[in-house]
Amino acid sequence: MPTEVALLESRALRDEQLGRVDVLDKVKSLALLPDGIHVRTEDVARYFEVSTEVIKKVTLRHRAEMEENGLTVLRGSDLRAFQGDMQSLWGGGQESYPQAATQLRLYTRRTVLNVAMLLRDSDVARCVRTYLLDAEGELRTRYASLDRRVTRIESCLSGVGSALQELGPVLLRMSERLDSLDRRVEVTHQVIGAMSLRLTDVQQDVVRMDARLNCFGRQLKELRRRGGRR
């Protein structure tokens, strides 16, 4: 896990942490301008409890890095347009928004976090760095725990794989037996169908025989009646 000194000295390590702007609010409330995006140099100084000169020196020393992370300097018409927008959002008069003489440096939350990782002589900045490092340590611990869990799952899956390999032949034999049973059932259905047809023929024979017996019975009655007359 990187140390605070490494964070102060390594831009690569700082770049890895710049998405953690939520840490600023965990340490202290950052007063944003009415647009909800920017803060001025004096606001940054107030947050870190240092002078504006300290913030200016850090900004000038790392200007390229700061600009990549949201630092903007407004001049001329851009400055006047921004001041007009802020006055409208603030809902006050000309005095409601402090005027800059010739230029205005604007910082985003990302830029302020960048300052926190560069500012050495500020207890607030040190606290922000501590939060960042603790959060990274906790994240690494979670990743390690997740890695162990994944390893256990993989070992279980390897056991399942070998069990499935052993179960394969058994399932194949069961499938063959089921296929054989299906064929036997089909043959049974065919036999039952043939028996049903034969029974139908027998029923027809019984009906014909019954009709012949009835005819024979009538003939016997007729013969008896004739014999009685004699």
PDB file of C-alpha atoms in Angstrom:
ATOM      1  CA  MET A   1       0.000   0.000   0.000  1.00  0.00           C
ATOM      2  CA  PRO A   2       1.441   3.458  -0.904  1.00  0.00           C
ATOM      3  CA  THR A   3       2.508   5.777   1.909  1.00  0.00           C
ATOM      4  CA  GLU A   4       1.690   9.441   2.358  1.00  0.00           C
ATOM      5  CA  VAL A   5       5.186  10.414   1.221  1.00  0.00           C
ATOM      6  CA  ALA A   6       4.787   8.329  -1.935  1.00  0.00           C
ATOM      7  CA  LEU A   7       1.494  10.071  -2.612  1.00  0.00           C
ATOM      8  CA  LEU A   8       3.150  13.477  -2.244  1.00  0.00           C
ATOM      9  CA  GLU A   9       6.001  12.542  -4.562  1.00  0.00           C
ATOM     10  CA  SER A  10       4.366  10.382  -7.248  1.00  0.00           C
ATOM     11  CA  ARG A  11       1.978  11.873  -9.775  1.00  0.00           C
ATOM     12  CA  ALA A  12       1.064   8.387 -11.007  1.00  0.00           C
ATOM     13  CA  LEU A  13      -0.196   7.490  -7.519  1.00  0.00           C
ATOM     14  CA  ARG A  14      -2.098  10.776  -7.306  1.00  0.00           C
ATOM     15  CA  ASP A  15      -3.753  10.128 -10.656  1.00  0.00           C
ATOM     16  CA  GLU A  16      -5.020   6.797  -9.309  1.00  0.00           C
ATOM     17  CA  GLN A  17      -6.827   8.588  -6.456  1.00  0.00           C
ATOM     18  CA  LEU A  18      -8.412  11.512  -8.314  1.00  0.00           C
ATOM     19  CA  GLY A  19     -11.765   9.795  -8.645  1.00  0.00           C
ATOM     20  CA  ARG A  20     -12.219   9.745  -4.846  1.00  0.00           C
ATOM     21  CA  VAL A  21     -13.574  13.304  -4.509  1.00  0.00           C
ATOM     22  CA  ASP A  22     -16.103  12.015  -1.961  1.00  0.00           C
ATOM     23  CA  VAL A  23     -13.263  11.918   0.580  1.00  0.00           C
ATOM     24  CA  LEU A  24     -13.279  15.738   0.731  1.00  0.00           C
ATOM     25  CA  ASP A  25     -16.740  15.773   2.324  1.00  0.00           C
ATOM     26  CA  LYS A  26     -15.734  13.105   4.830  1.00  0.00           C
ATOM     27  CA  VAL A  27     -13.049  15.427   6.179  1.00  0.00           C
ATOM     28  CA  LYS A  28     -14.704  18.828   5.923  1.00  0.00           C
ATOM     29  CA  SER A  29     -17.476  20.648   4.067  1.00  0.00           C
ATOM     30  CA  LEU A  30     -16.260  22.351   0.888  1.00  0.00           C
ATOM     31  CA  ALA A  31     -18.140  25.579   0.066  1.00  0.00           C
ATOM     32  CA  LEU A  32     -18.797  25.659  -3.689  1.00  0.00           C
ATOM     33  CA  LEU A  33     -19.780  28.660  -5.786  1.00  0.00           C
ATOM     34  CA  PRO A  34     -23.453  28.995  -6.782  1.00  0.00           C
ATOM     35  CA  ASP A  35     -22.897  26.892  -9.906  1.00  0.00           C
ATOM     36  CA  GLY A  36     -22.203  23.901  -7.625  1.00  0.00           C
ATOM     37  CA  ILE A  37     -19.011  23.078  -9.534  1.00  0.00           C
ATOM     38  CA  HIS A  38     -16.255  25.589  -8.836  1.00  0.00           C
ATOM     39  CA  VAL A  39     -14.427  27.173  -5.901  1.00  0.00           C
ATOM     40  CA  ARG A  40     -11.995  30.101  -5.820  1.00  0.00           C
ATOM     41  CA  THR A  41      -8.461  30.238  -4.441  1.00  0.00           C
ATOM     42  CA  GLU A  42      -9.668  31.789  -1.184  1.00  0.00           C
ATOM     43  CA  ASP A  43     -12.294  29.031  -0.799  1.00  0.00           C
ATOM     44  CA  VAL A  44      -9.606  26.363  -1.253  1.00  0.00           C
ATOM     45  CA  ALA A  45      -7.372  28.144   1.281  1.00  0.00           C
ATOM     46  CA  ARG A  46     -10.254  28.315   3.746  1.00  0.00           C
ATOM     47  CA  TYR A  47     -10.926  24.582   3.312  1.00  0.00           C
ATOM     48  CA  PHE A  48      -7.305  23.620   3.999  1.00  0.00           C
ATOM     49  CA  GLU A  49      -6.919  26.310   6.682  1.00  0.00           C
ATOM     50  CA  VAL A  50      -3.879  27.908   5.063  1.00  0.00           C
ATOM     51  CA  SER A  51      -3.219  31.256   3.389  1.00  0.00           C
ATOM     52  CA  THR A  52      -4.124  31.974  -0.222  1.00  0.00           C
ATOM     53  CA  GLU A  53      -0.423  32.449  -0.937  1.00  0.00           C
ATOM     54  CA  VAL A  54       0.250  28.824   0.017  1.00  0.00           C
ATOM     55  CA  ILE A  55      -2.454  27.636  -2.398  1.00  0.00           C
ATOM     56  CA  LYS A  56      -1.105  29.888  -5.152  1.00  0.00           C
ATOM     57  CA  LYS A  57       2.422  28.522  -4.719  1.00  0.00           C
ATOM     58  CA  VAL A  58       1.242  24.903  -4.905  1.00  0.00           C
ATOM     59  CA  THR A  59      -0.876  25.732  -7.951  1.00  0.00           C
ATOM     60  CA  LEU A  60       1.983  27.470  -9.786  1.00  0.00           C
ATOM     61  CA  ARG A  61       4.441  24.706  -8.919  1.00  0.00           C
ATOM     62  CA  HIS A  62       2.136  22.011 -10.343  1.00  0.00           C
ATOM     63  CA  ARG A  63       0.219  24.116 -12.851  1.00  0.00           C
ATOM     64  CA  ALA A  64       0.201  21.556 -15.702  1.00  0.00           C
ATOM     65  CA  GLU A  65      -1.095  18.789 -13.422  1.00  0.00           C
ATOM     66  CA  MET A  66      -3.705  21.122 -11.931  1.00  0.00           C
ATOM     67  CA  GLU A  67      -4.954  22.240 -15.343  1.00  0.00           C
ATOM     68  CA  GLU A  68      -5.381  18.628 -16.427  1.00  0.00           C
ATOM     69  CA  ASN A  69      -7.534  18.131 -13.337  1.00  0.00           C
ATOM     70  CA  GLY A  70      -9.856  21.102 -13.755  1.00  0.00           C
ATOM     71  CA  LEU A  71      -7.971  24.294 -12.873  1.00  0.00           C
ATOM     72  CA  THR A  72      -9.230  27.204 -14.994  1.00  0.00           C
ATOM     73  CA  VAL A  73      -8.071  30.831 -15.146  1.00  0.00           C
ATOM     74  CA  LEU A  74     -10.684  33.310 -16.408  1.00  0.00           C
ATOM     75  CA  ARG A  75      -9.813  36.690 -17.897  1.00  0.00           C
ATOM     76  CA  GLY A  76     -11.524  39.420 -19.895  1.00  0.00           C
ATOM     77  CA  SER A  77     -14.922  38.598 -21.392  1.00  0.00           C
ATOM     78  CA  ASP A  78     -14.890  35.050 -19.975  1.00  0.00           C
ATOM     79  CA  LEU A  79     -14.387  36.472 -16.489  1.00  0.00           C
ATOM     80  CA  ARG A  80     -17.157  39.068 -16.901  1.00  0.00           C
ATOM     81  CA  ALA A  81     -19.580  36.432 -18.254  1.00  0.00           C
ATOM     82  CA  PHE A  82     -18.816  34.105 -15.347  1.00  0.00           C
ATOM     83  CA  GLN A  83     -19.269  36.878 -12.791  1.00  0.00           C
ATOM     84  CA  GLY A  84     -22.595  37.779 -14.357  1.00  0.00           C
ATOM     85  CA  ASP A  85     -23.731  34.154 -14.147  1.00  0.00           C
ATOM     86  CA  MET A  86     -22.685  33.914 -10.508  1.00  0.00           C
ATOM     87  CA  GLN A  87     -24.527  37.143  -9.627  1.00  0.00           C
ATOM     88  CA  SER A  88     -27.674  35.775 -11.246  1.00  0.00           C
ATOM     89  CA  LEU A  89     -27.375  32.472  -9.382  1.00  0.00           C
ATOM     90  CA  TRP A  90     -26.633  34.227  -6.102  1.00  0.00           C
ATOM     91  CA  GLY A  91     -29.707  36.392  -6.556  1.00  0.00           C
ATOM     92  CA  GLY A  92     -28.041  39.507  -5.173  1.00  0.00           C
ATOM     93  CA  GLY A  93     -26.735  42.803  -6.430  1.00  0.00           C
ATOM     94  CA  GLN A  94     -23.289  43.885  -7.543  1.00  0.00           C
ATOM     95  CA  GLU A  95     -21.897  43.355  -4.026  1.00  0.00           C
ATOM     96  CA  SER A  96     -23.154  39.785  -3.747  1.00  0.00           C
ATOM     97  CA  TYR A  97     -20.245  38.336  -5.663  1.00  0.00           C
ATOM     98  CA  PRO A  98     -16.626  39.400  -4.997  1.00  0.00           C
ATOM     99  CA  GLN A  99     -15.084  40.833  -8.157  1.00  0.00           C
ATOM    100  CA  ALA A 100     -11.620  39.837  -9.351  1.00  0.00           C
ATOM    101  CA  ALA A 101      -9.445  42.584 -10.726  1.00  0.00           C
ATOM    102  CA  THR A 102      -8.050  40.969 -13.860  1.00  0.00           C
ATOM    103  CA  GLN A 103      -8.309  37.200 -13.495  1.00  0.00           C
ATOM    104  CA  LEU A 104     -10.003  34.472 -11.469  1.00  0.00           C
ATOM    105  CA  ARG A 105      -8.667  30.995 -10.713  1.00  0.00           C
ATOM    106  CA  LEU A 106     -11.381  28.367 -10.478  1.00  0.00           C
ATOM    107  CA  TYR A 107     -10.921  24.921  -8.954  1.00  0.00           C
ATOM    108  CA  THR A 108     -13.203  21.879  -9.270  1.00  0.00           C
ATOM    109  CA  ARG A 109     -13.585  19.245  -6.554  1.00  0.00           C
ATOM    110  CA  ARG A 110     -11.121  17.116  -8.508  1.00  0.00           C
ATOM    111  CA  THR A 111      -8.605  19.973  -8.470  1.00  0.00           C
ATOM    112  CA  VAL A 112      -9.111  20.472  -4.733  1.00  0.00           C
ATOM    113  CA  LEU A 113      -8.390  16.772  -4.174  1.00  0.00           C
ATOM    114  CA  ASN A 114      -5.276  17.240  -6.299  1.00  0.00           C
ATOM    115  CA  VAL A 115      -4.204  20.079  -3.984  1.00  0.00           C
ATOM    116  CA  ALA A 116      -4.819  17.854  -0.945  1.00  0.00           C
ATOM    117  CA  MET A 117      -2.335  15.323  -2.316  1.00  0.00           C
ATOM    118  CA  LEU A 118       0.310  18.034  -2.825  1.00  0.00           C
ATOM    119  CA  LEU A 119      -0.130  20.338   0.169  1.00  0.00           C
ATOM    120  CA  ARG A 120       2.346  19.361   2.879  1.00  0.00           C
ATOM    121  CA  ASP A 121       1.728  21.957   5.620  1.00  0.00           C
ATOM    122  CA  SER A 122      -1.988  21.444   6.258  1.00  0.00           C
ATOM    123  CA  ASP A 123      -3.616  19.179   8.826  1.00  0.00           C
ATOM    124  CA  VAL A 124      -6.761  19.046   6.693  1.00  0.00           C
ATOM    125  CA  ALA A 125      -4.763  17.931   3.630  1.00  0.00           C
ATOM    126  CA  ARG A 126      -3.018  15.259   5.721  1.00  0.00           C
ATOM    127  CA  CYS A 127      -6.398  14.044   6.920  1.00  0.00           C
ATOM    128  CA  VAL A 128      -7.639  13.794   3.314  1.00  0.00           C
ATOM    129  CA  ARG A 129      -4.557  11.779   2.371  1.00  0.00           C
ATOM    130  CA  THR A 130      -5.101   9.487   5.362  1.00  0.00           C
ATOM    131  CA  TYR A 131      -8.668   8.825   4.229  1.00  0.00           C
ATOM    132  CA  LEU A 132      -7.445   8.063   0.712  1.00  0.00           C
ATOM    133  CA  LEU A 133      -4.786   5.631   1.908  1.00  0.00           C
ATOM    134  CA  ASP A 134      -7.106   3.928   4.407  1.00  0.00           C
ATOM    135  CA  ALA A 135      -9.759   3.536   1.725  1.00  0.00           C
ATOM    136  CA  GLU A 136      -7.214   1.999  -0.640  1.00  0.00           C
ATOM    137  CA  GLY A 137      -6.025  -0.360   2.084  1.00  0.00           C
ATOM    138  CA  GLU A 138      -9.605  -1.430   2.780  1.00  0.00           C
ATOM    139  CA  LEU A 139     -10.182  -1.919  -0.941  1.00  0.00           C
ATOM    140  CA  ARG A 140      -7.063  -4.064  -1.221  1.00  0.00           C
ATOM    141  CA  THR A 141      -8.264  -6.146   1.733  1.00  0.00           C
ATOM    142  CA  ARG A 142     -11.628  -6.647   0.050  1.00  0.00           C
ATOM    143  CA  TYR A 143      -9.928  -7.656  -3.184  1.00  0.00           C
ATOM    144  CA  ALA A 144      -7.739 -10.142  -1.301  1.00  0.00           C
ATOM    145  CA  SER A 145     -10.807 -11.602   0.403  1.00  0.00           C
ATOM    146  CA  LEU A 146     -12.617 -11.810  -2.924  1.00  0.00           C
ATOM    147  CA  ASP A 147      -9.591 -13.503  -4.480  1.00  0.00           C
ATOM    148  CA  ARG A 148      -9.603 -16.135  -1.733  1.00  0.00           C
ATOM    149  CA  ARG A 149     -13.320 -16.740  -2.234  1.00  0.00           C
ATOM    150  CA  VAL A 150     -12.864 -17.093  -5.983  1.00  0.00           C
ATOM    151  CA  THR A 151      -9.995 -19.539  -5.376  1.00  0.00           C
ATOM    152  CA  ARG A 152     -12.224 -21.661  -3.121  1.00  0.00           C
ATOM    153  CA  ILE A 153     -14.994 -21.630  -5.714  1.00  0.00           C
ATOM    154  CA  GLU A 154     -12.535 -22.665  -8.426  1.00  0.00           C
ATOM    155  CA  SER A 155     -11.303 -25.571  -6.276  1.00  0.00           C
ATOM    156  CA  CYS A 156     -14.902 -26.656  -5.698  1.00  0.00           C
ATOM    157  CA  LEU A 157     -15.622 -26.431  -9.404  1.00  0.00           C
ATOM    158  CA  SER A 158     -12.616 -28.606 -10.179  1.00  0.00           C
ATOM    159  CA  GLY A 159     -14.068 -31.252  -7.844  1.00  0.00           C
ATOM    160  CA  VAL A 160     -17.438 -30.923  -9.546  1.00  0.00           C
ATOM    161  CA  GLY A 161     -15.716 -31.379 -12.911  1.00  0.00           C
ATOM    162  CA  SER A 162     -14.118 -34.674 -11.872  1.00  0.00           C
ATOM    163  CA  ALA A 163     -17.420 -35.847 -10.368  1.00  0.00           C
ATOM    164  CA  LEU A 164     -19.212 -35.042 -13.608  1.00  0.00           C
ATOM    165  CA  GLN A 165     -16.587 -36.988 -15.532  1.00  0.00           C
ATOM    166  CA  GLU A 166     -17.234 -40.022 -13.336  1.00  0.00           C
ATOM    167  CA  LEU A 167     -20.968 -39.511 -13.596  1.00  0.00           C
ATOM    168  CA  GLY A 168     -20.838 -39.351 -17.402  1.00  0.00           C
ATOM    169  CA  PRO A 169     -20.674 -43.134 -18.051  1.00  0.00           C
ATOM    170  CA  VAL A 170     -23.405 -43.730 -15.481  1.00  0.00           C
ATOM    171  CA  LEU A 171     -25.654 -41.225 -17.192  1.00  0.00           C
ATOM    172  CA  LEU A 172     -24.857 -42.828 -20.554  1.00  0.00           C
ATOM    173  CA  ARG A 173     -25.884 -46.265 -19.284  1.00  0.00           C
ATOM    174  CA  MET A 174     -29.059 -44.846 -17.798  1.00  0.00           C
ATOM    175  CA  SER A 175     -29.819 -43.158 -21.112  1.00  0.00           C
ATOM    176  CA  GLU A 176     -29.329 -46.468 -22.956  1.00  0.00           C
ATOM    177  CA  ARG A 177     -31.616 -48.265 -20.506  1.00  0.00           C
ATOM    178  CA  LEU A 178     -34.256 -45.601 -20.905  1.00  0.00           C
ATOM    179  CA  ASP A 179     -34.000 -45.912 -24.697  1.00  0.00           C
ATOM    180  CA  SER A 180     -34.428 -49.685 -24.363  1.00  0.00           C
ATOM    181  CA  LEU A 181     -37.416 -49.171 -22.089  1.00  0.00           C
ATOM    182  CA  ASP A 182     -38.935 -46.771 -24.610  1.00  0.00           C
ATOM    183  CA  ARG A 183     -38.591 -49.422 -27.327  1.00  0.00           C
ATOM    184  CA  ARG A 184     -40.195 -52.062 -25.109  1.00  0.00           C
ATOM    185  CA  VAL A 185     -43.074 -49.739 -24.288  1.00  0.00           C
ATOM    186  CA  GLU A 186     -43.523 -49.070 -27.997  1.00  0.00           C
ATOM    187  CA  VAL A 187     -43.649 -52.805 -28.719  1.00  0.00           C
ATOM    188  CA  THR A 188     -46.157 -53.239 -25.880  1.00  0.00           C
ATOM    189  CA  HIS A 189     -48.318 -50.516 -27.405  1.00  0.00           C
ATOM    190  CA  GLN A 190     -48.205 -52.333 -30.743  1.00  0.00           C
ATOM    191  CA  VAL A 191     -49.219 -55.670 -29.116  1.00  0.00           C
ATOM    192  CA  ILE A 192     -52.060 -53.996 -27.252  1.00  0.00           C
ATOM    193  CA  GLY A 193     -53.201 -52.404 -30.504  1.00  0.00           C
ATOM    194  CA  ALA A 194     -53.205 -55.785 -32.269  1.00  0.00           C
ATOM    195  CA  MET A 195     -55.108 -57.356 -29.354  1.00  0.00           C
ATOM    196  CA  SER A 196     -57.653 -54.584 -29.538  1.00  0.00           C
ATOM    197  CA  LEU A 197     -58.213 -55.266 -33.237  1.00  0.00           C
ATOM    198  CA  ARG A 198     -58.530 -59.017 -32.565  1.00  0.00           C
ATOM    199  CA  LEU A 199     -61.040 -58.436 -29.790  1.00  0.00           C
ATOM    200  CA  THR A 200     -63.077 -56.330 -32.178  1.00  0.00           C
ATOM    201  CA  ASP A 201     -63.148 -59.245 -34.641  1.00  0.00           C
ATOM    202  CA  VAL A 202     -64.126 -61.651 -31.837  1.00  0.00           C
ATOM    203  CA  GLN A 203     -66.930 -59.323 -30.796  1.00  0.00           C
ATOM    204  CA  GLN A 204     -68.264 -59.312 -34.350  1.00  0.00           C
ATOM    205  CA  ASP A 205     -68.067 -63.144 -34.436  1.00  0.00           C
ATOM    206  CA  VAL A 206     -69.981 -63.320 -31.146  1.00  0.00           C
ATOM    207  CA  VAL A 207     -72.673 -61.024 -32.544  1.00  0.00           C
ATOM    208  CA  ARG A 208     -73.038 -63.221 -35.663  1.00  0.00           C
ATOM    209  CA  MET A 209     -73.126 -66.393 -33.536  1.00  0.00           C
ATOM    210  CA  ASP A 210     -75.763 -64.881 -31.283  1.00  0.00           C
ATOM    211  CA  ALA A 211     -77.887 -64.053 -34.325  1.00  0.00           C
ATOM    212  CA  ARG A 212     -77.541 -67.642 -35.635  1.00  0.00           C
ATOM    213  CA  LEU A 213     -78.493 -69.073 -32.229  1.00  0.00           C
ATOM    214  CA  ASN A 214     -81.582 -66.897 -32.143  1.00  0.00           C
ATOM    215  CA  CYS A 215     -82.516 -68.166 -35.621  1.00  0.00           C
ATOM    216  CA  PHE A 216     -81.909 -71.767 -34.560  1.00  0.00           C
ATOM    217  CA  GLY A 217     -84.097 -71.264 -31.492  1.00  0.00           C
ATOM    218  CA  ARG A 218     -86.971 -70.019 -33.584  1.00  0.00           C
ATOM    219  CA  GLN A 219     -86.649 -73.038 -35.872  1.00  0.00           C
ATOM    220  CA  LEU A 220     -86.830 -75.426 -32.868  1.00  0.00           C
ATOM    221  CA  LYS A 221     -89.966 -73.747 -31.604  1.00  0.00           C
ATOM    222  CA  GLU A 222     -91.533 -74.107 -35.016  1.00  0.00           C
ATOM    223  CA  LEU A 223     -90.717 -77.816 -35.156  1.00  0.00           C
ATOM    224  CA  ARG A 224     -92.214 -78.432 -31.710  1.00  0.00           C
ATOM    225  CA  ARG A 225     -95.373 -76.647 -32.594  1.00  0.00           C
ATOM    226  CA  ARG A 226     -95.756 -78.822 -35.688  1.00  0.00           C
ATOM    227  CA  GLY A 227     -95.057 -81.990 -33.730  1.00  0.00           C
ATOM    228  CA  GLY A 228     -97.759 -81.116 -31.205  1.00  0.00           C
ATOM    229  CA  ARG A 229    -100.394 -80.792 -33.870  1.00  0.00           C
ATOM    230  CA  ARG A 230     -99.856 -84.356 -34.983  1.00  0.00           C
TER     231      ARG A 230
END
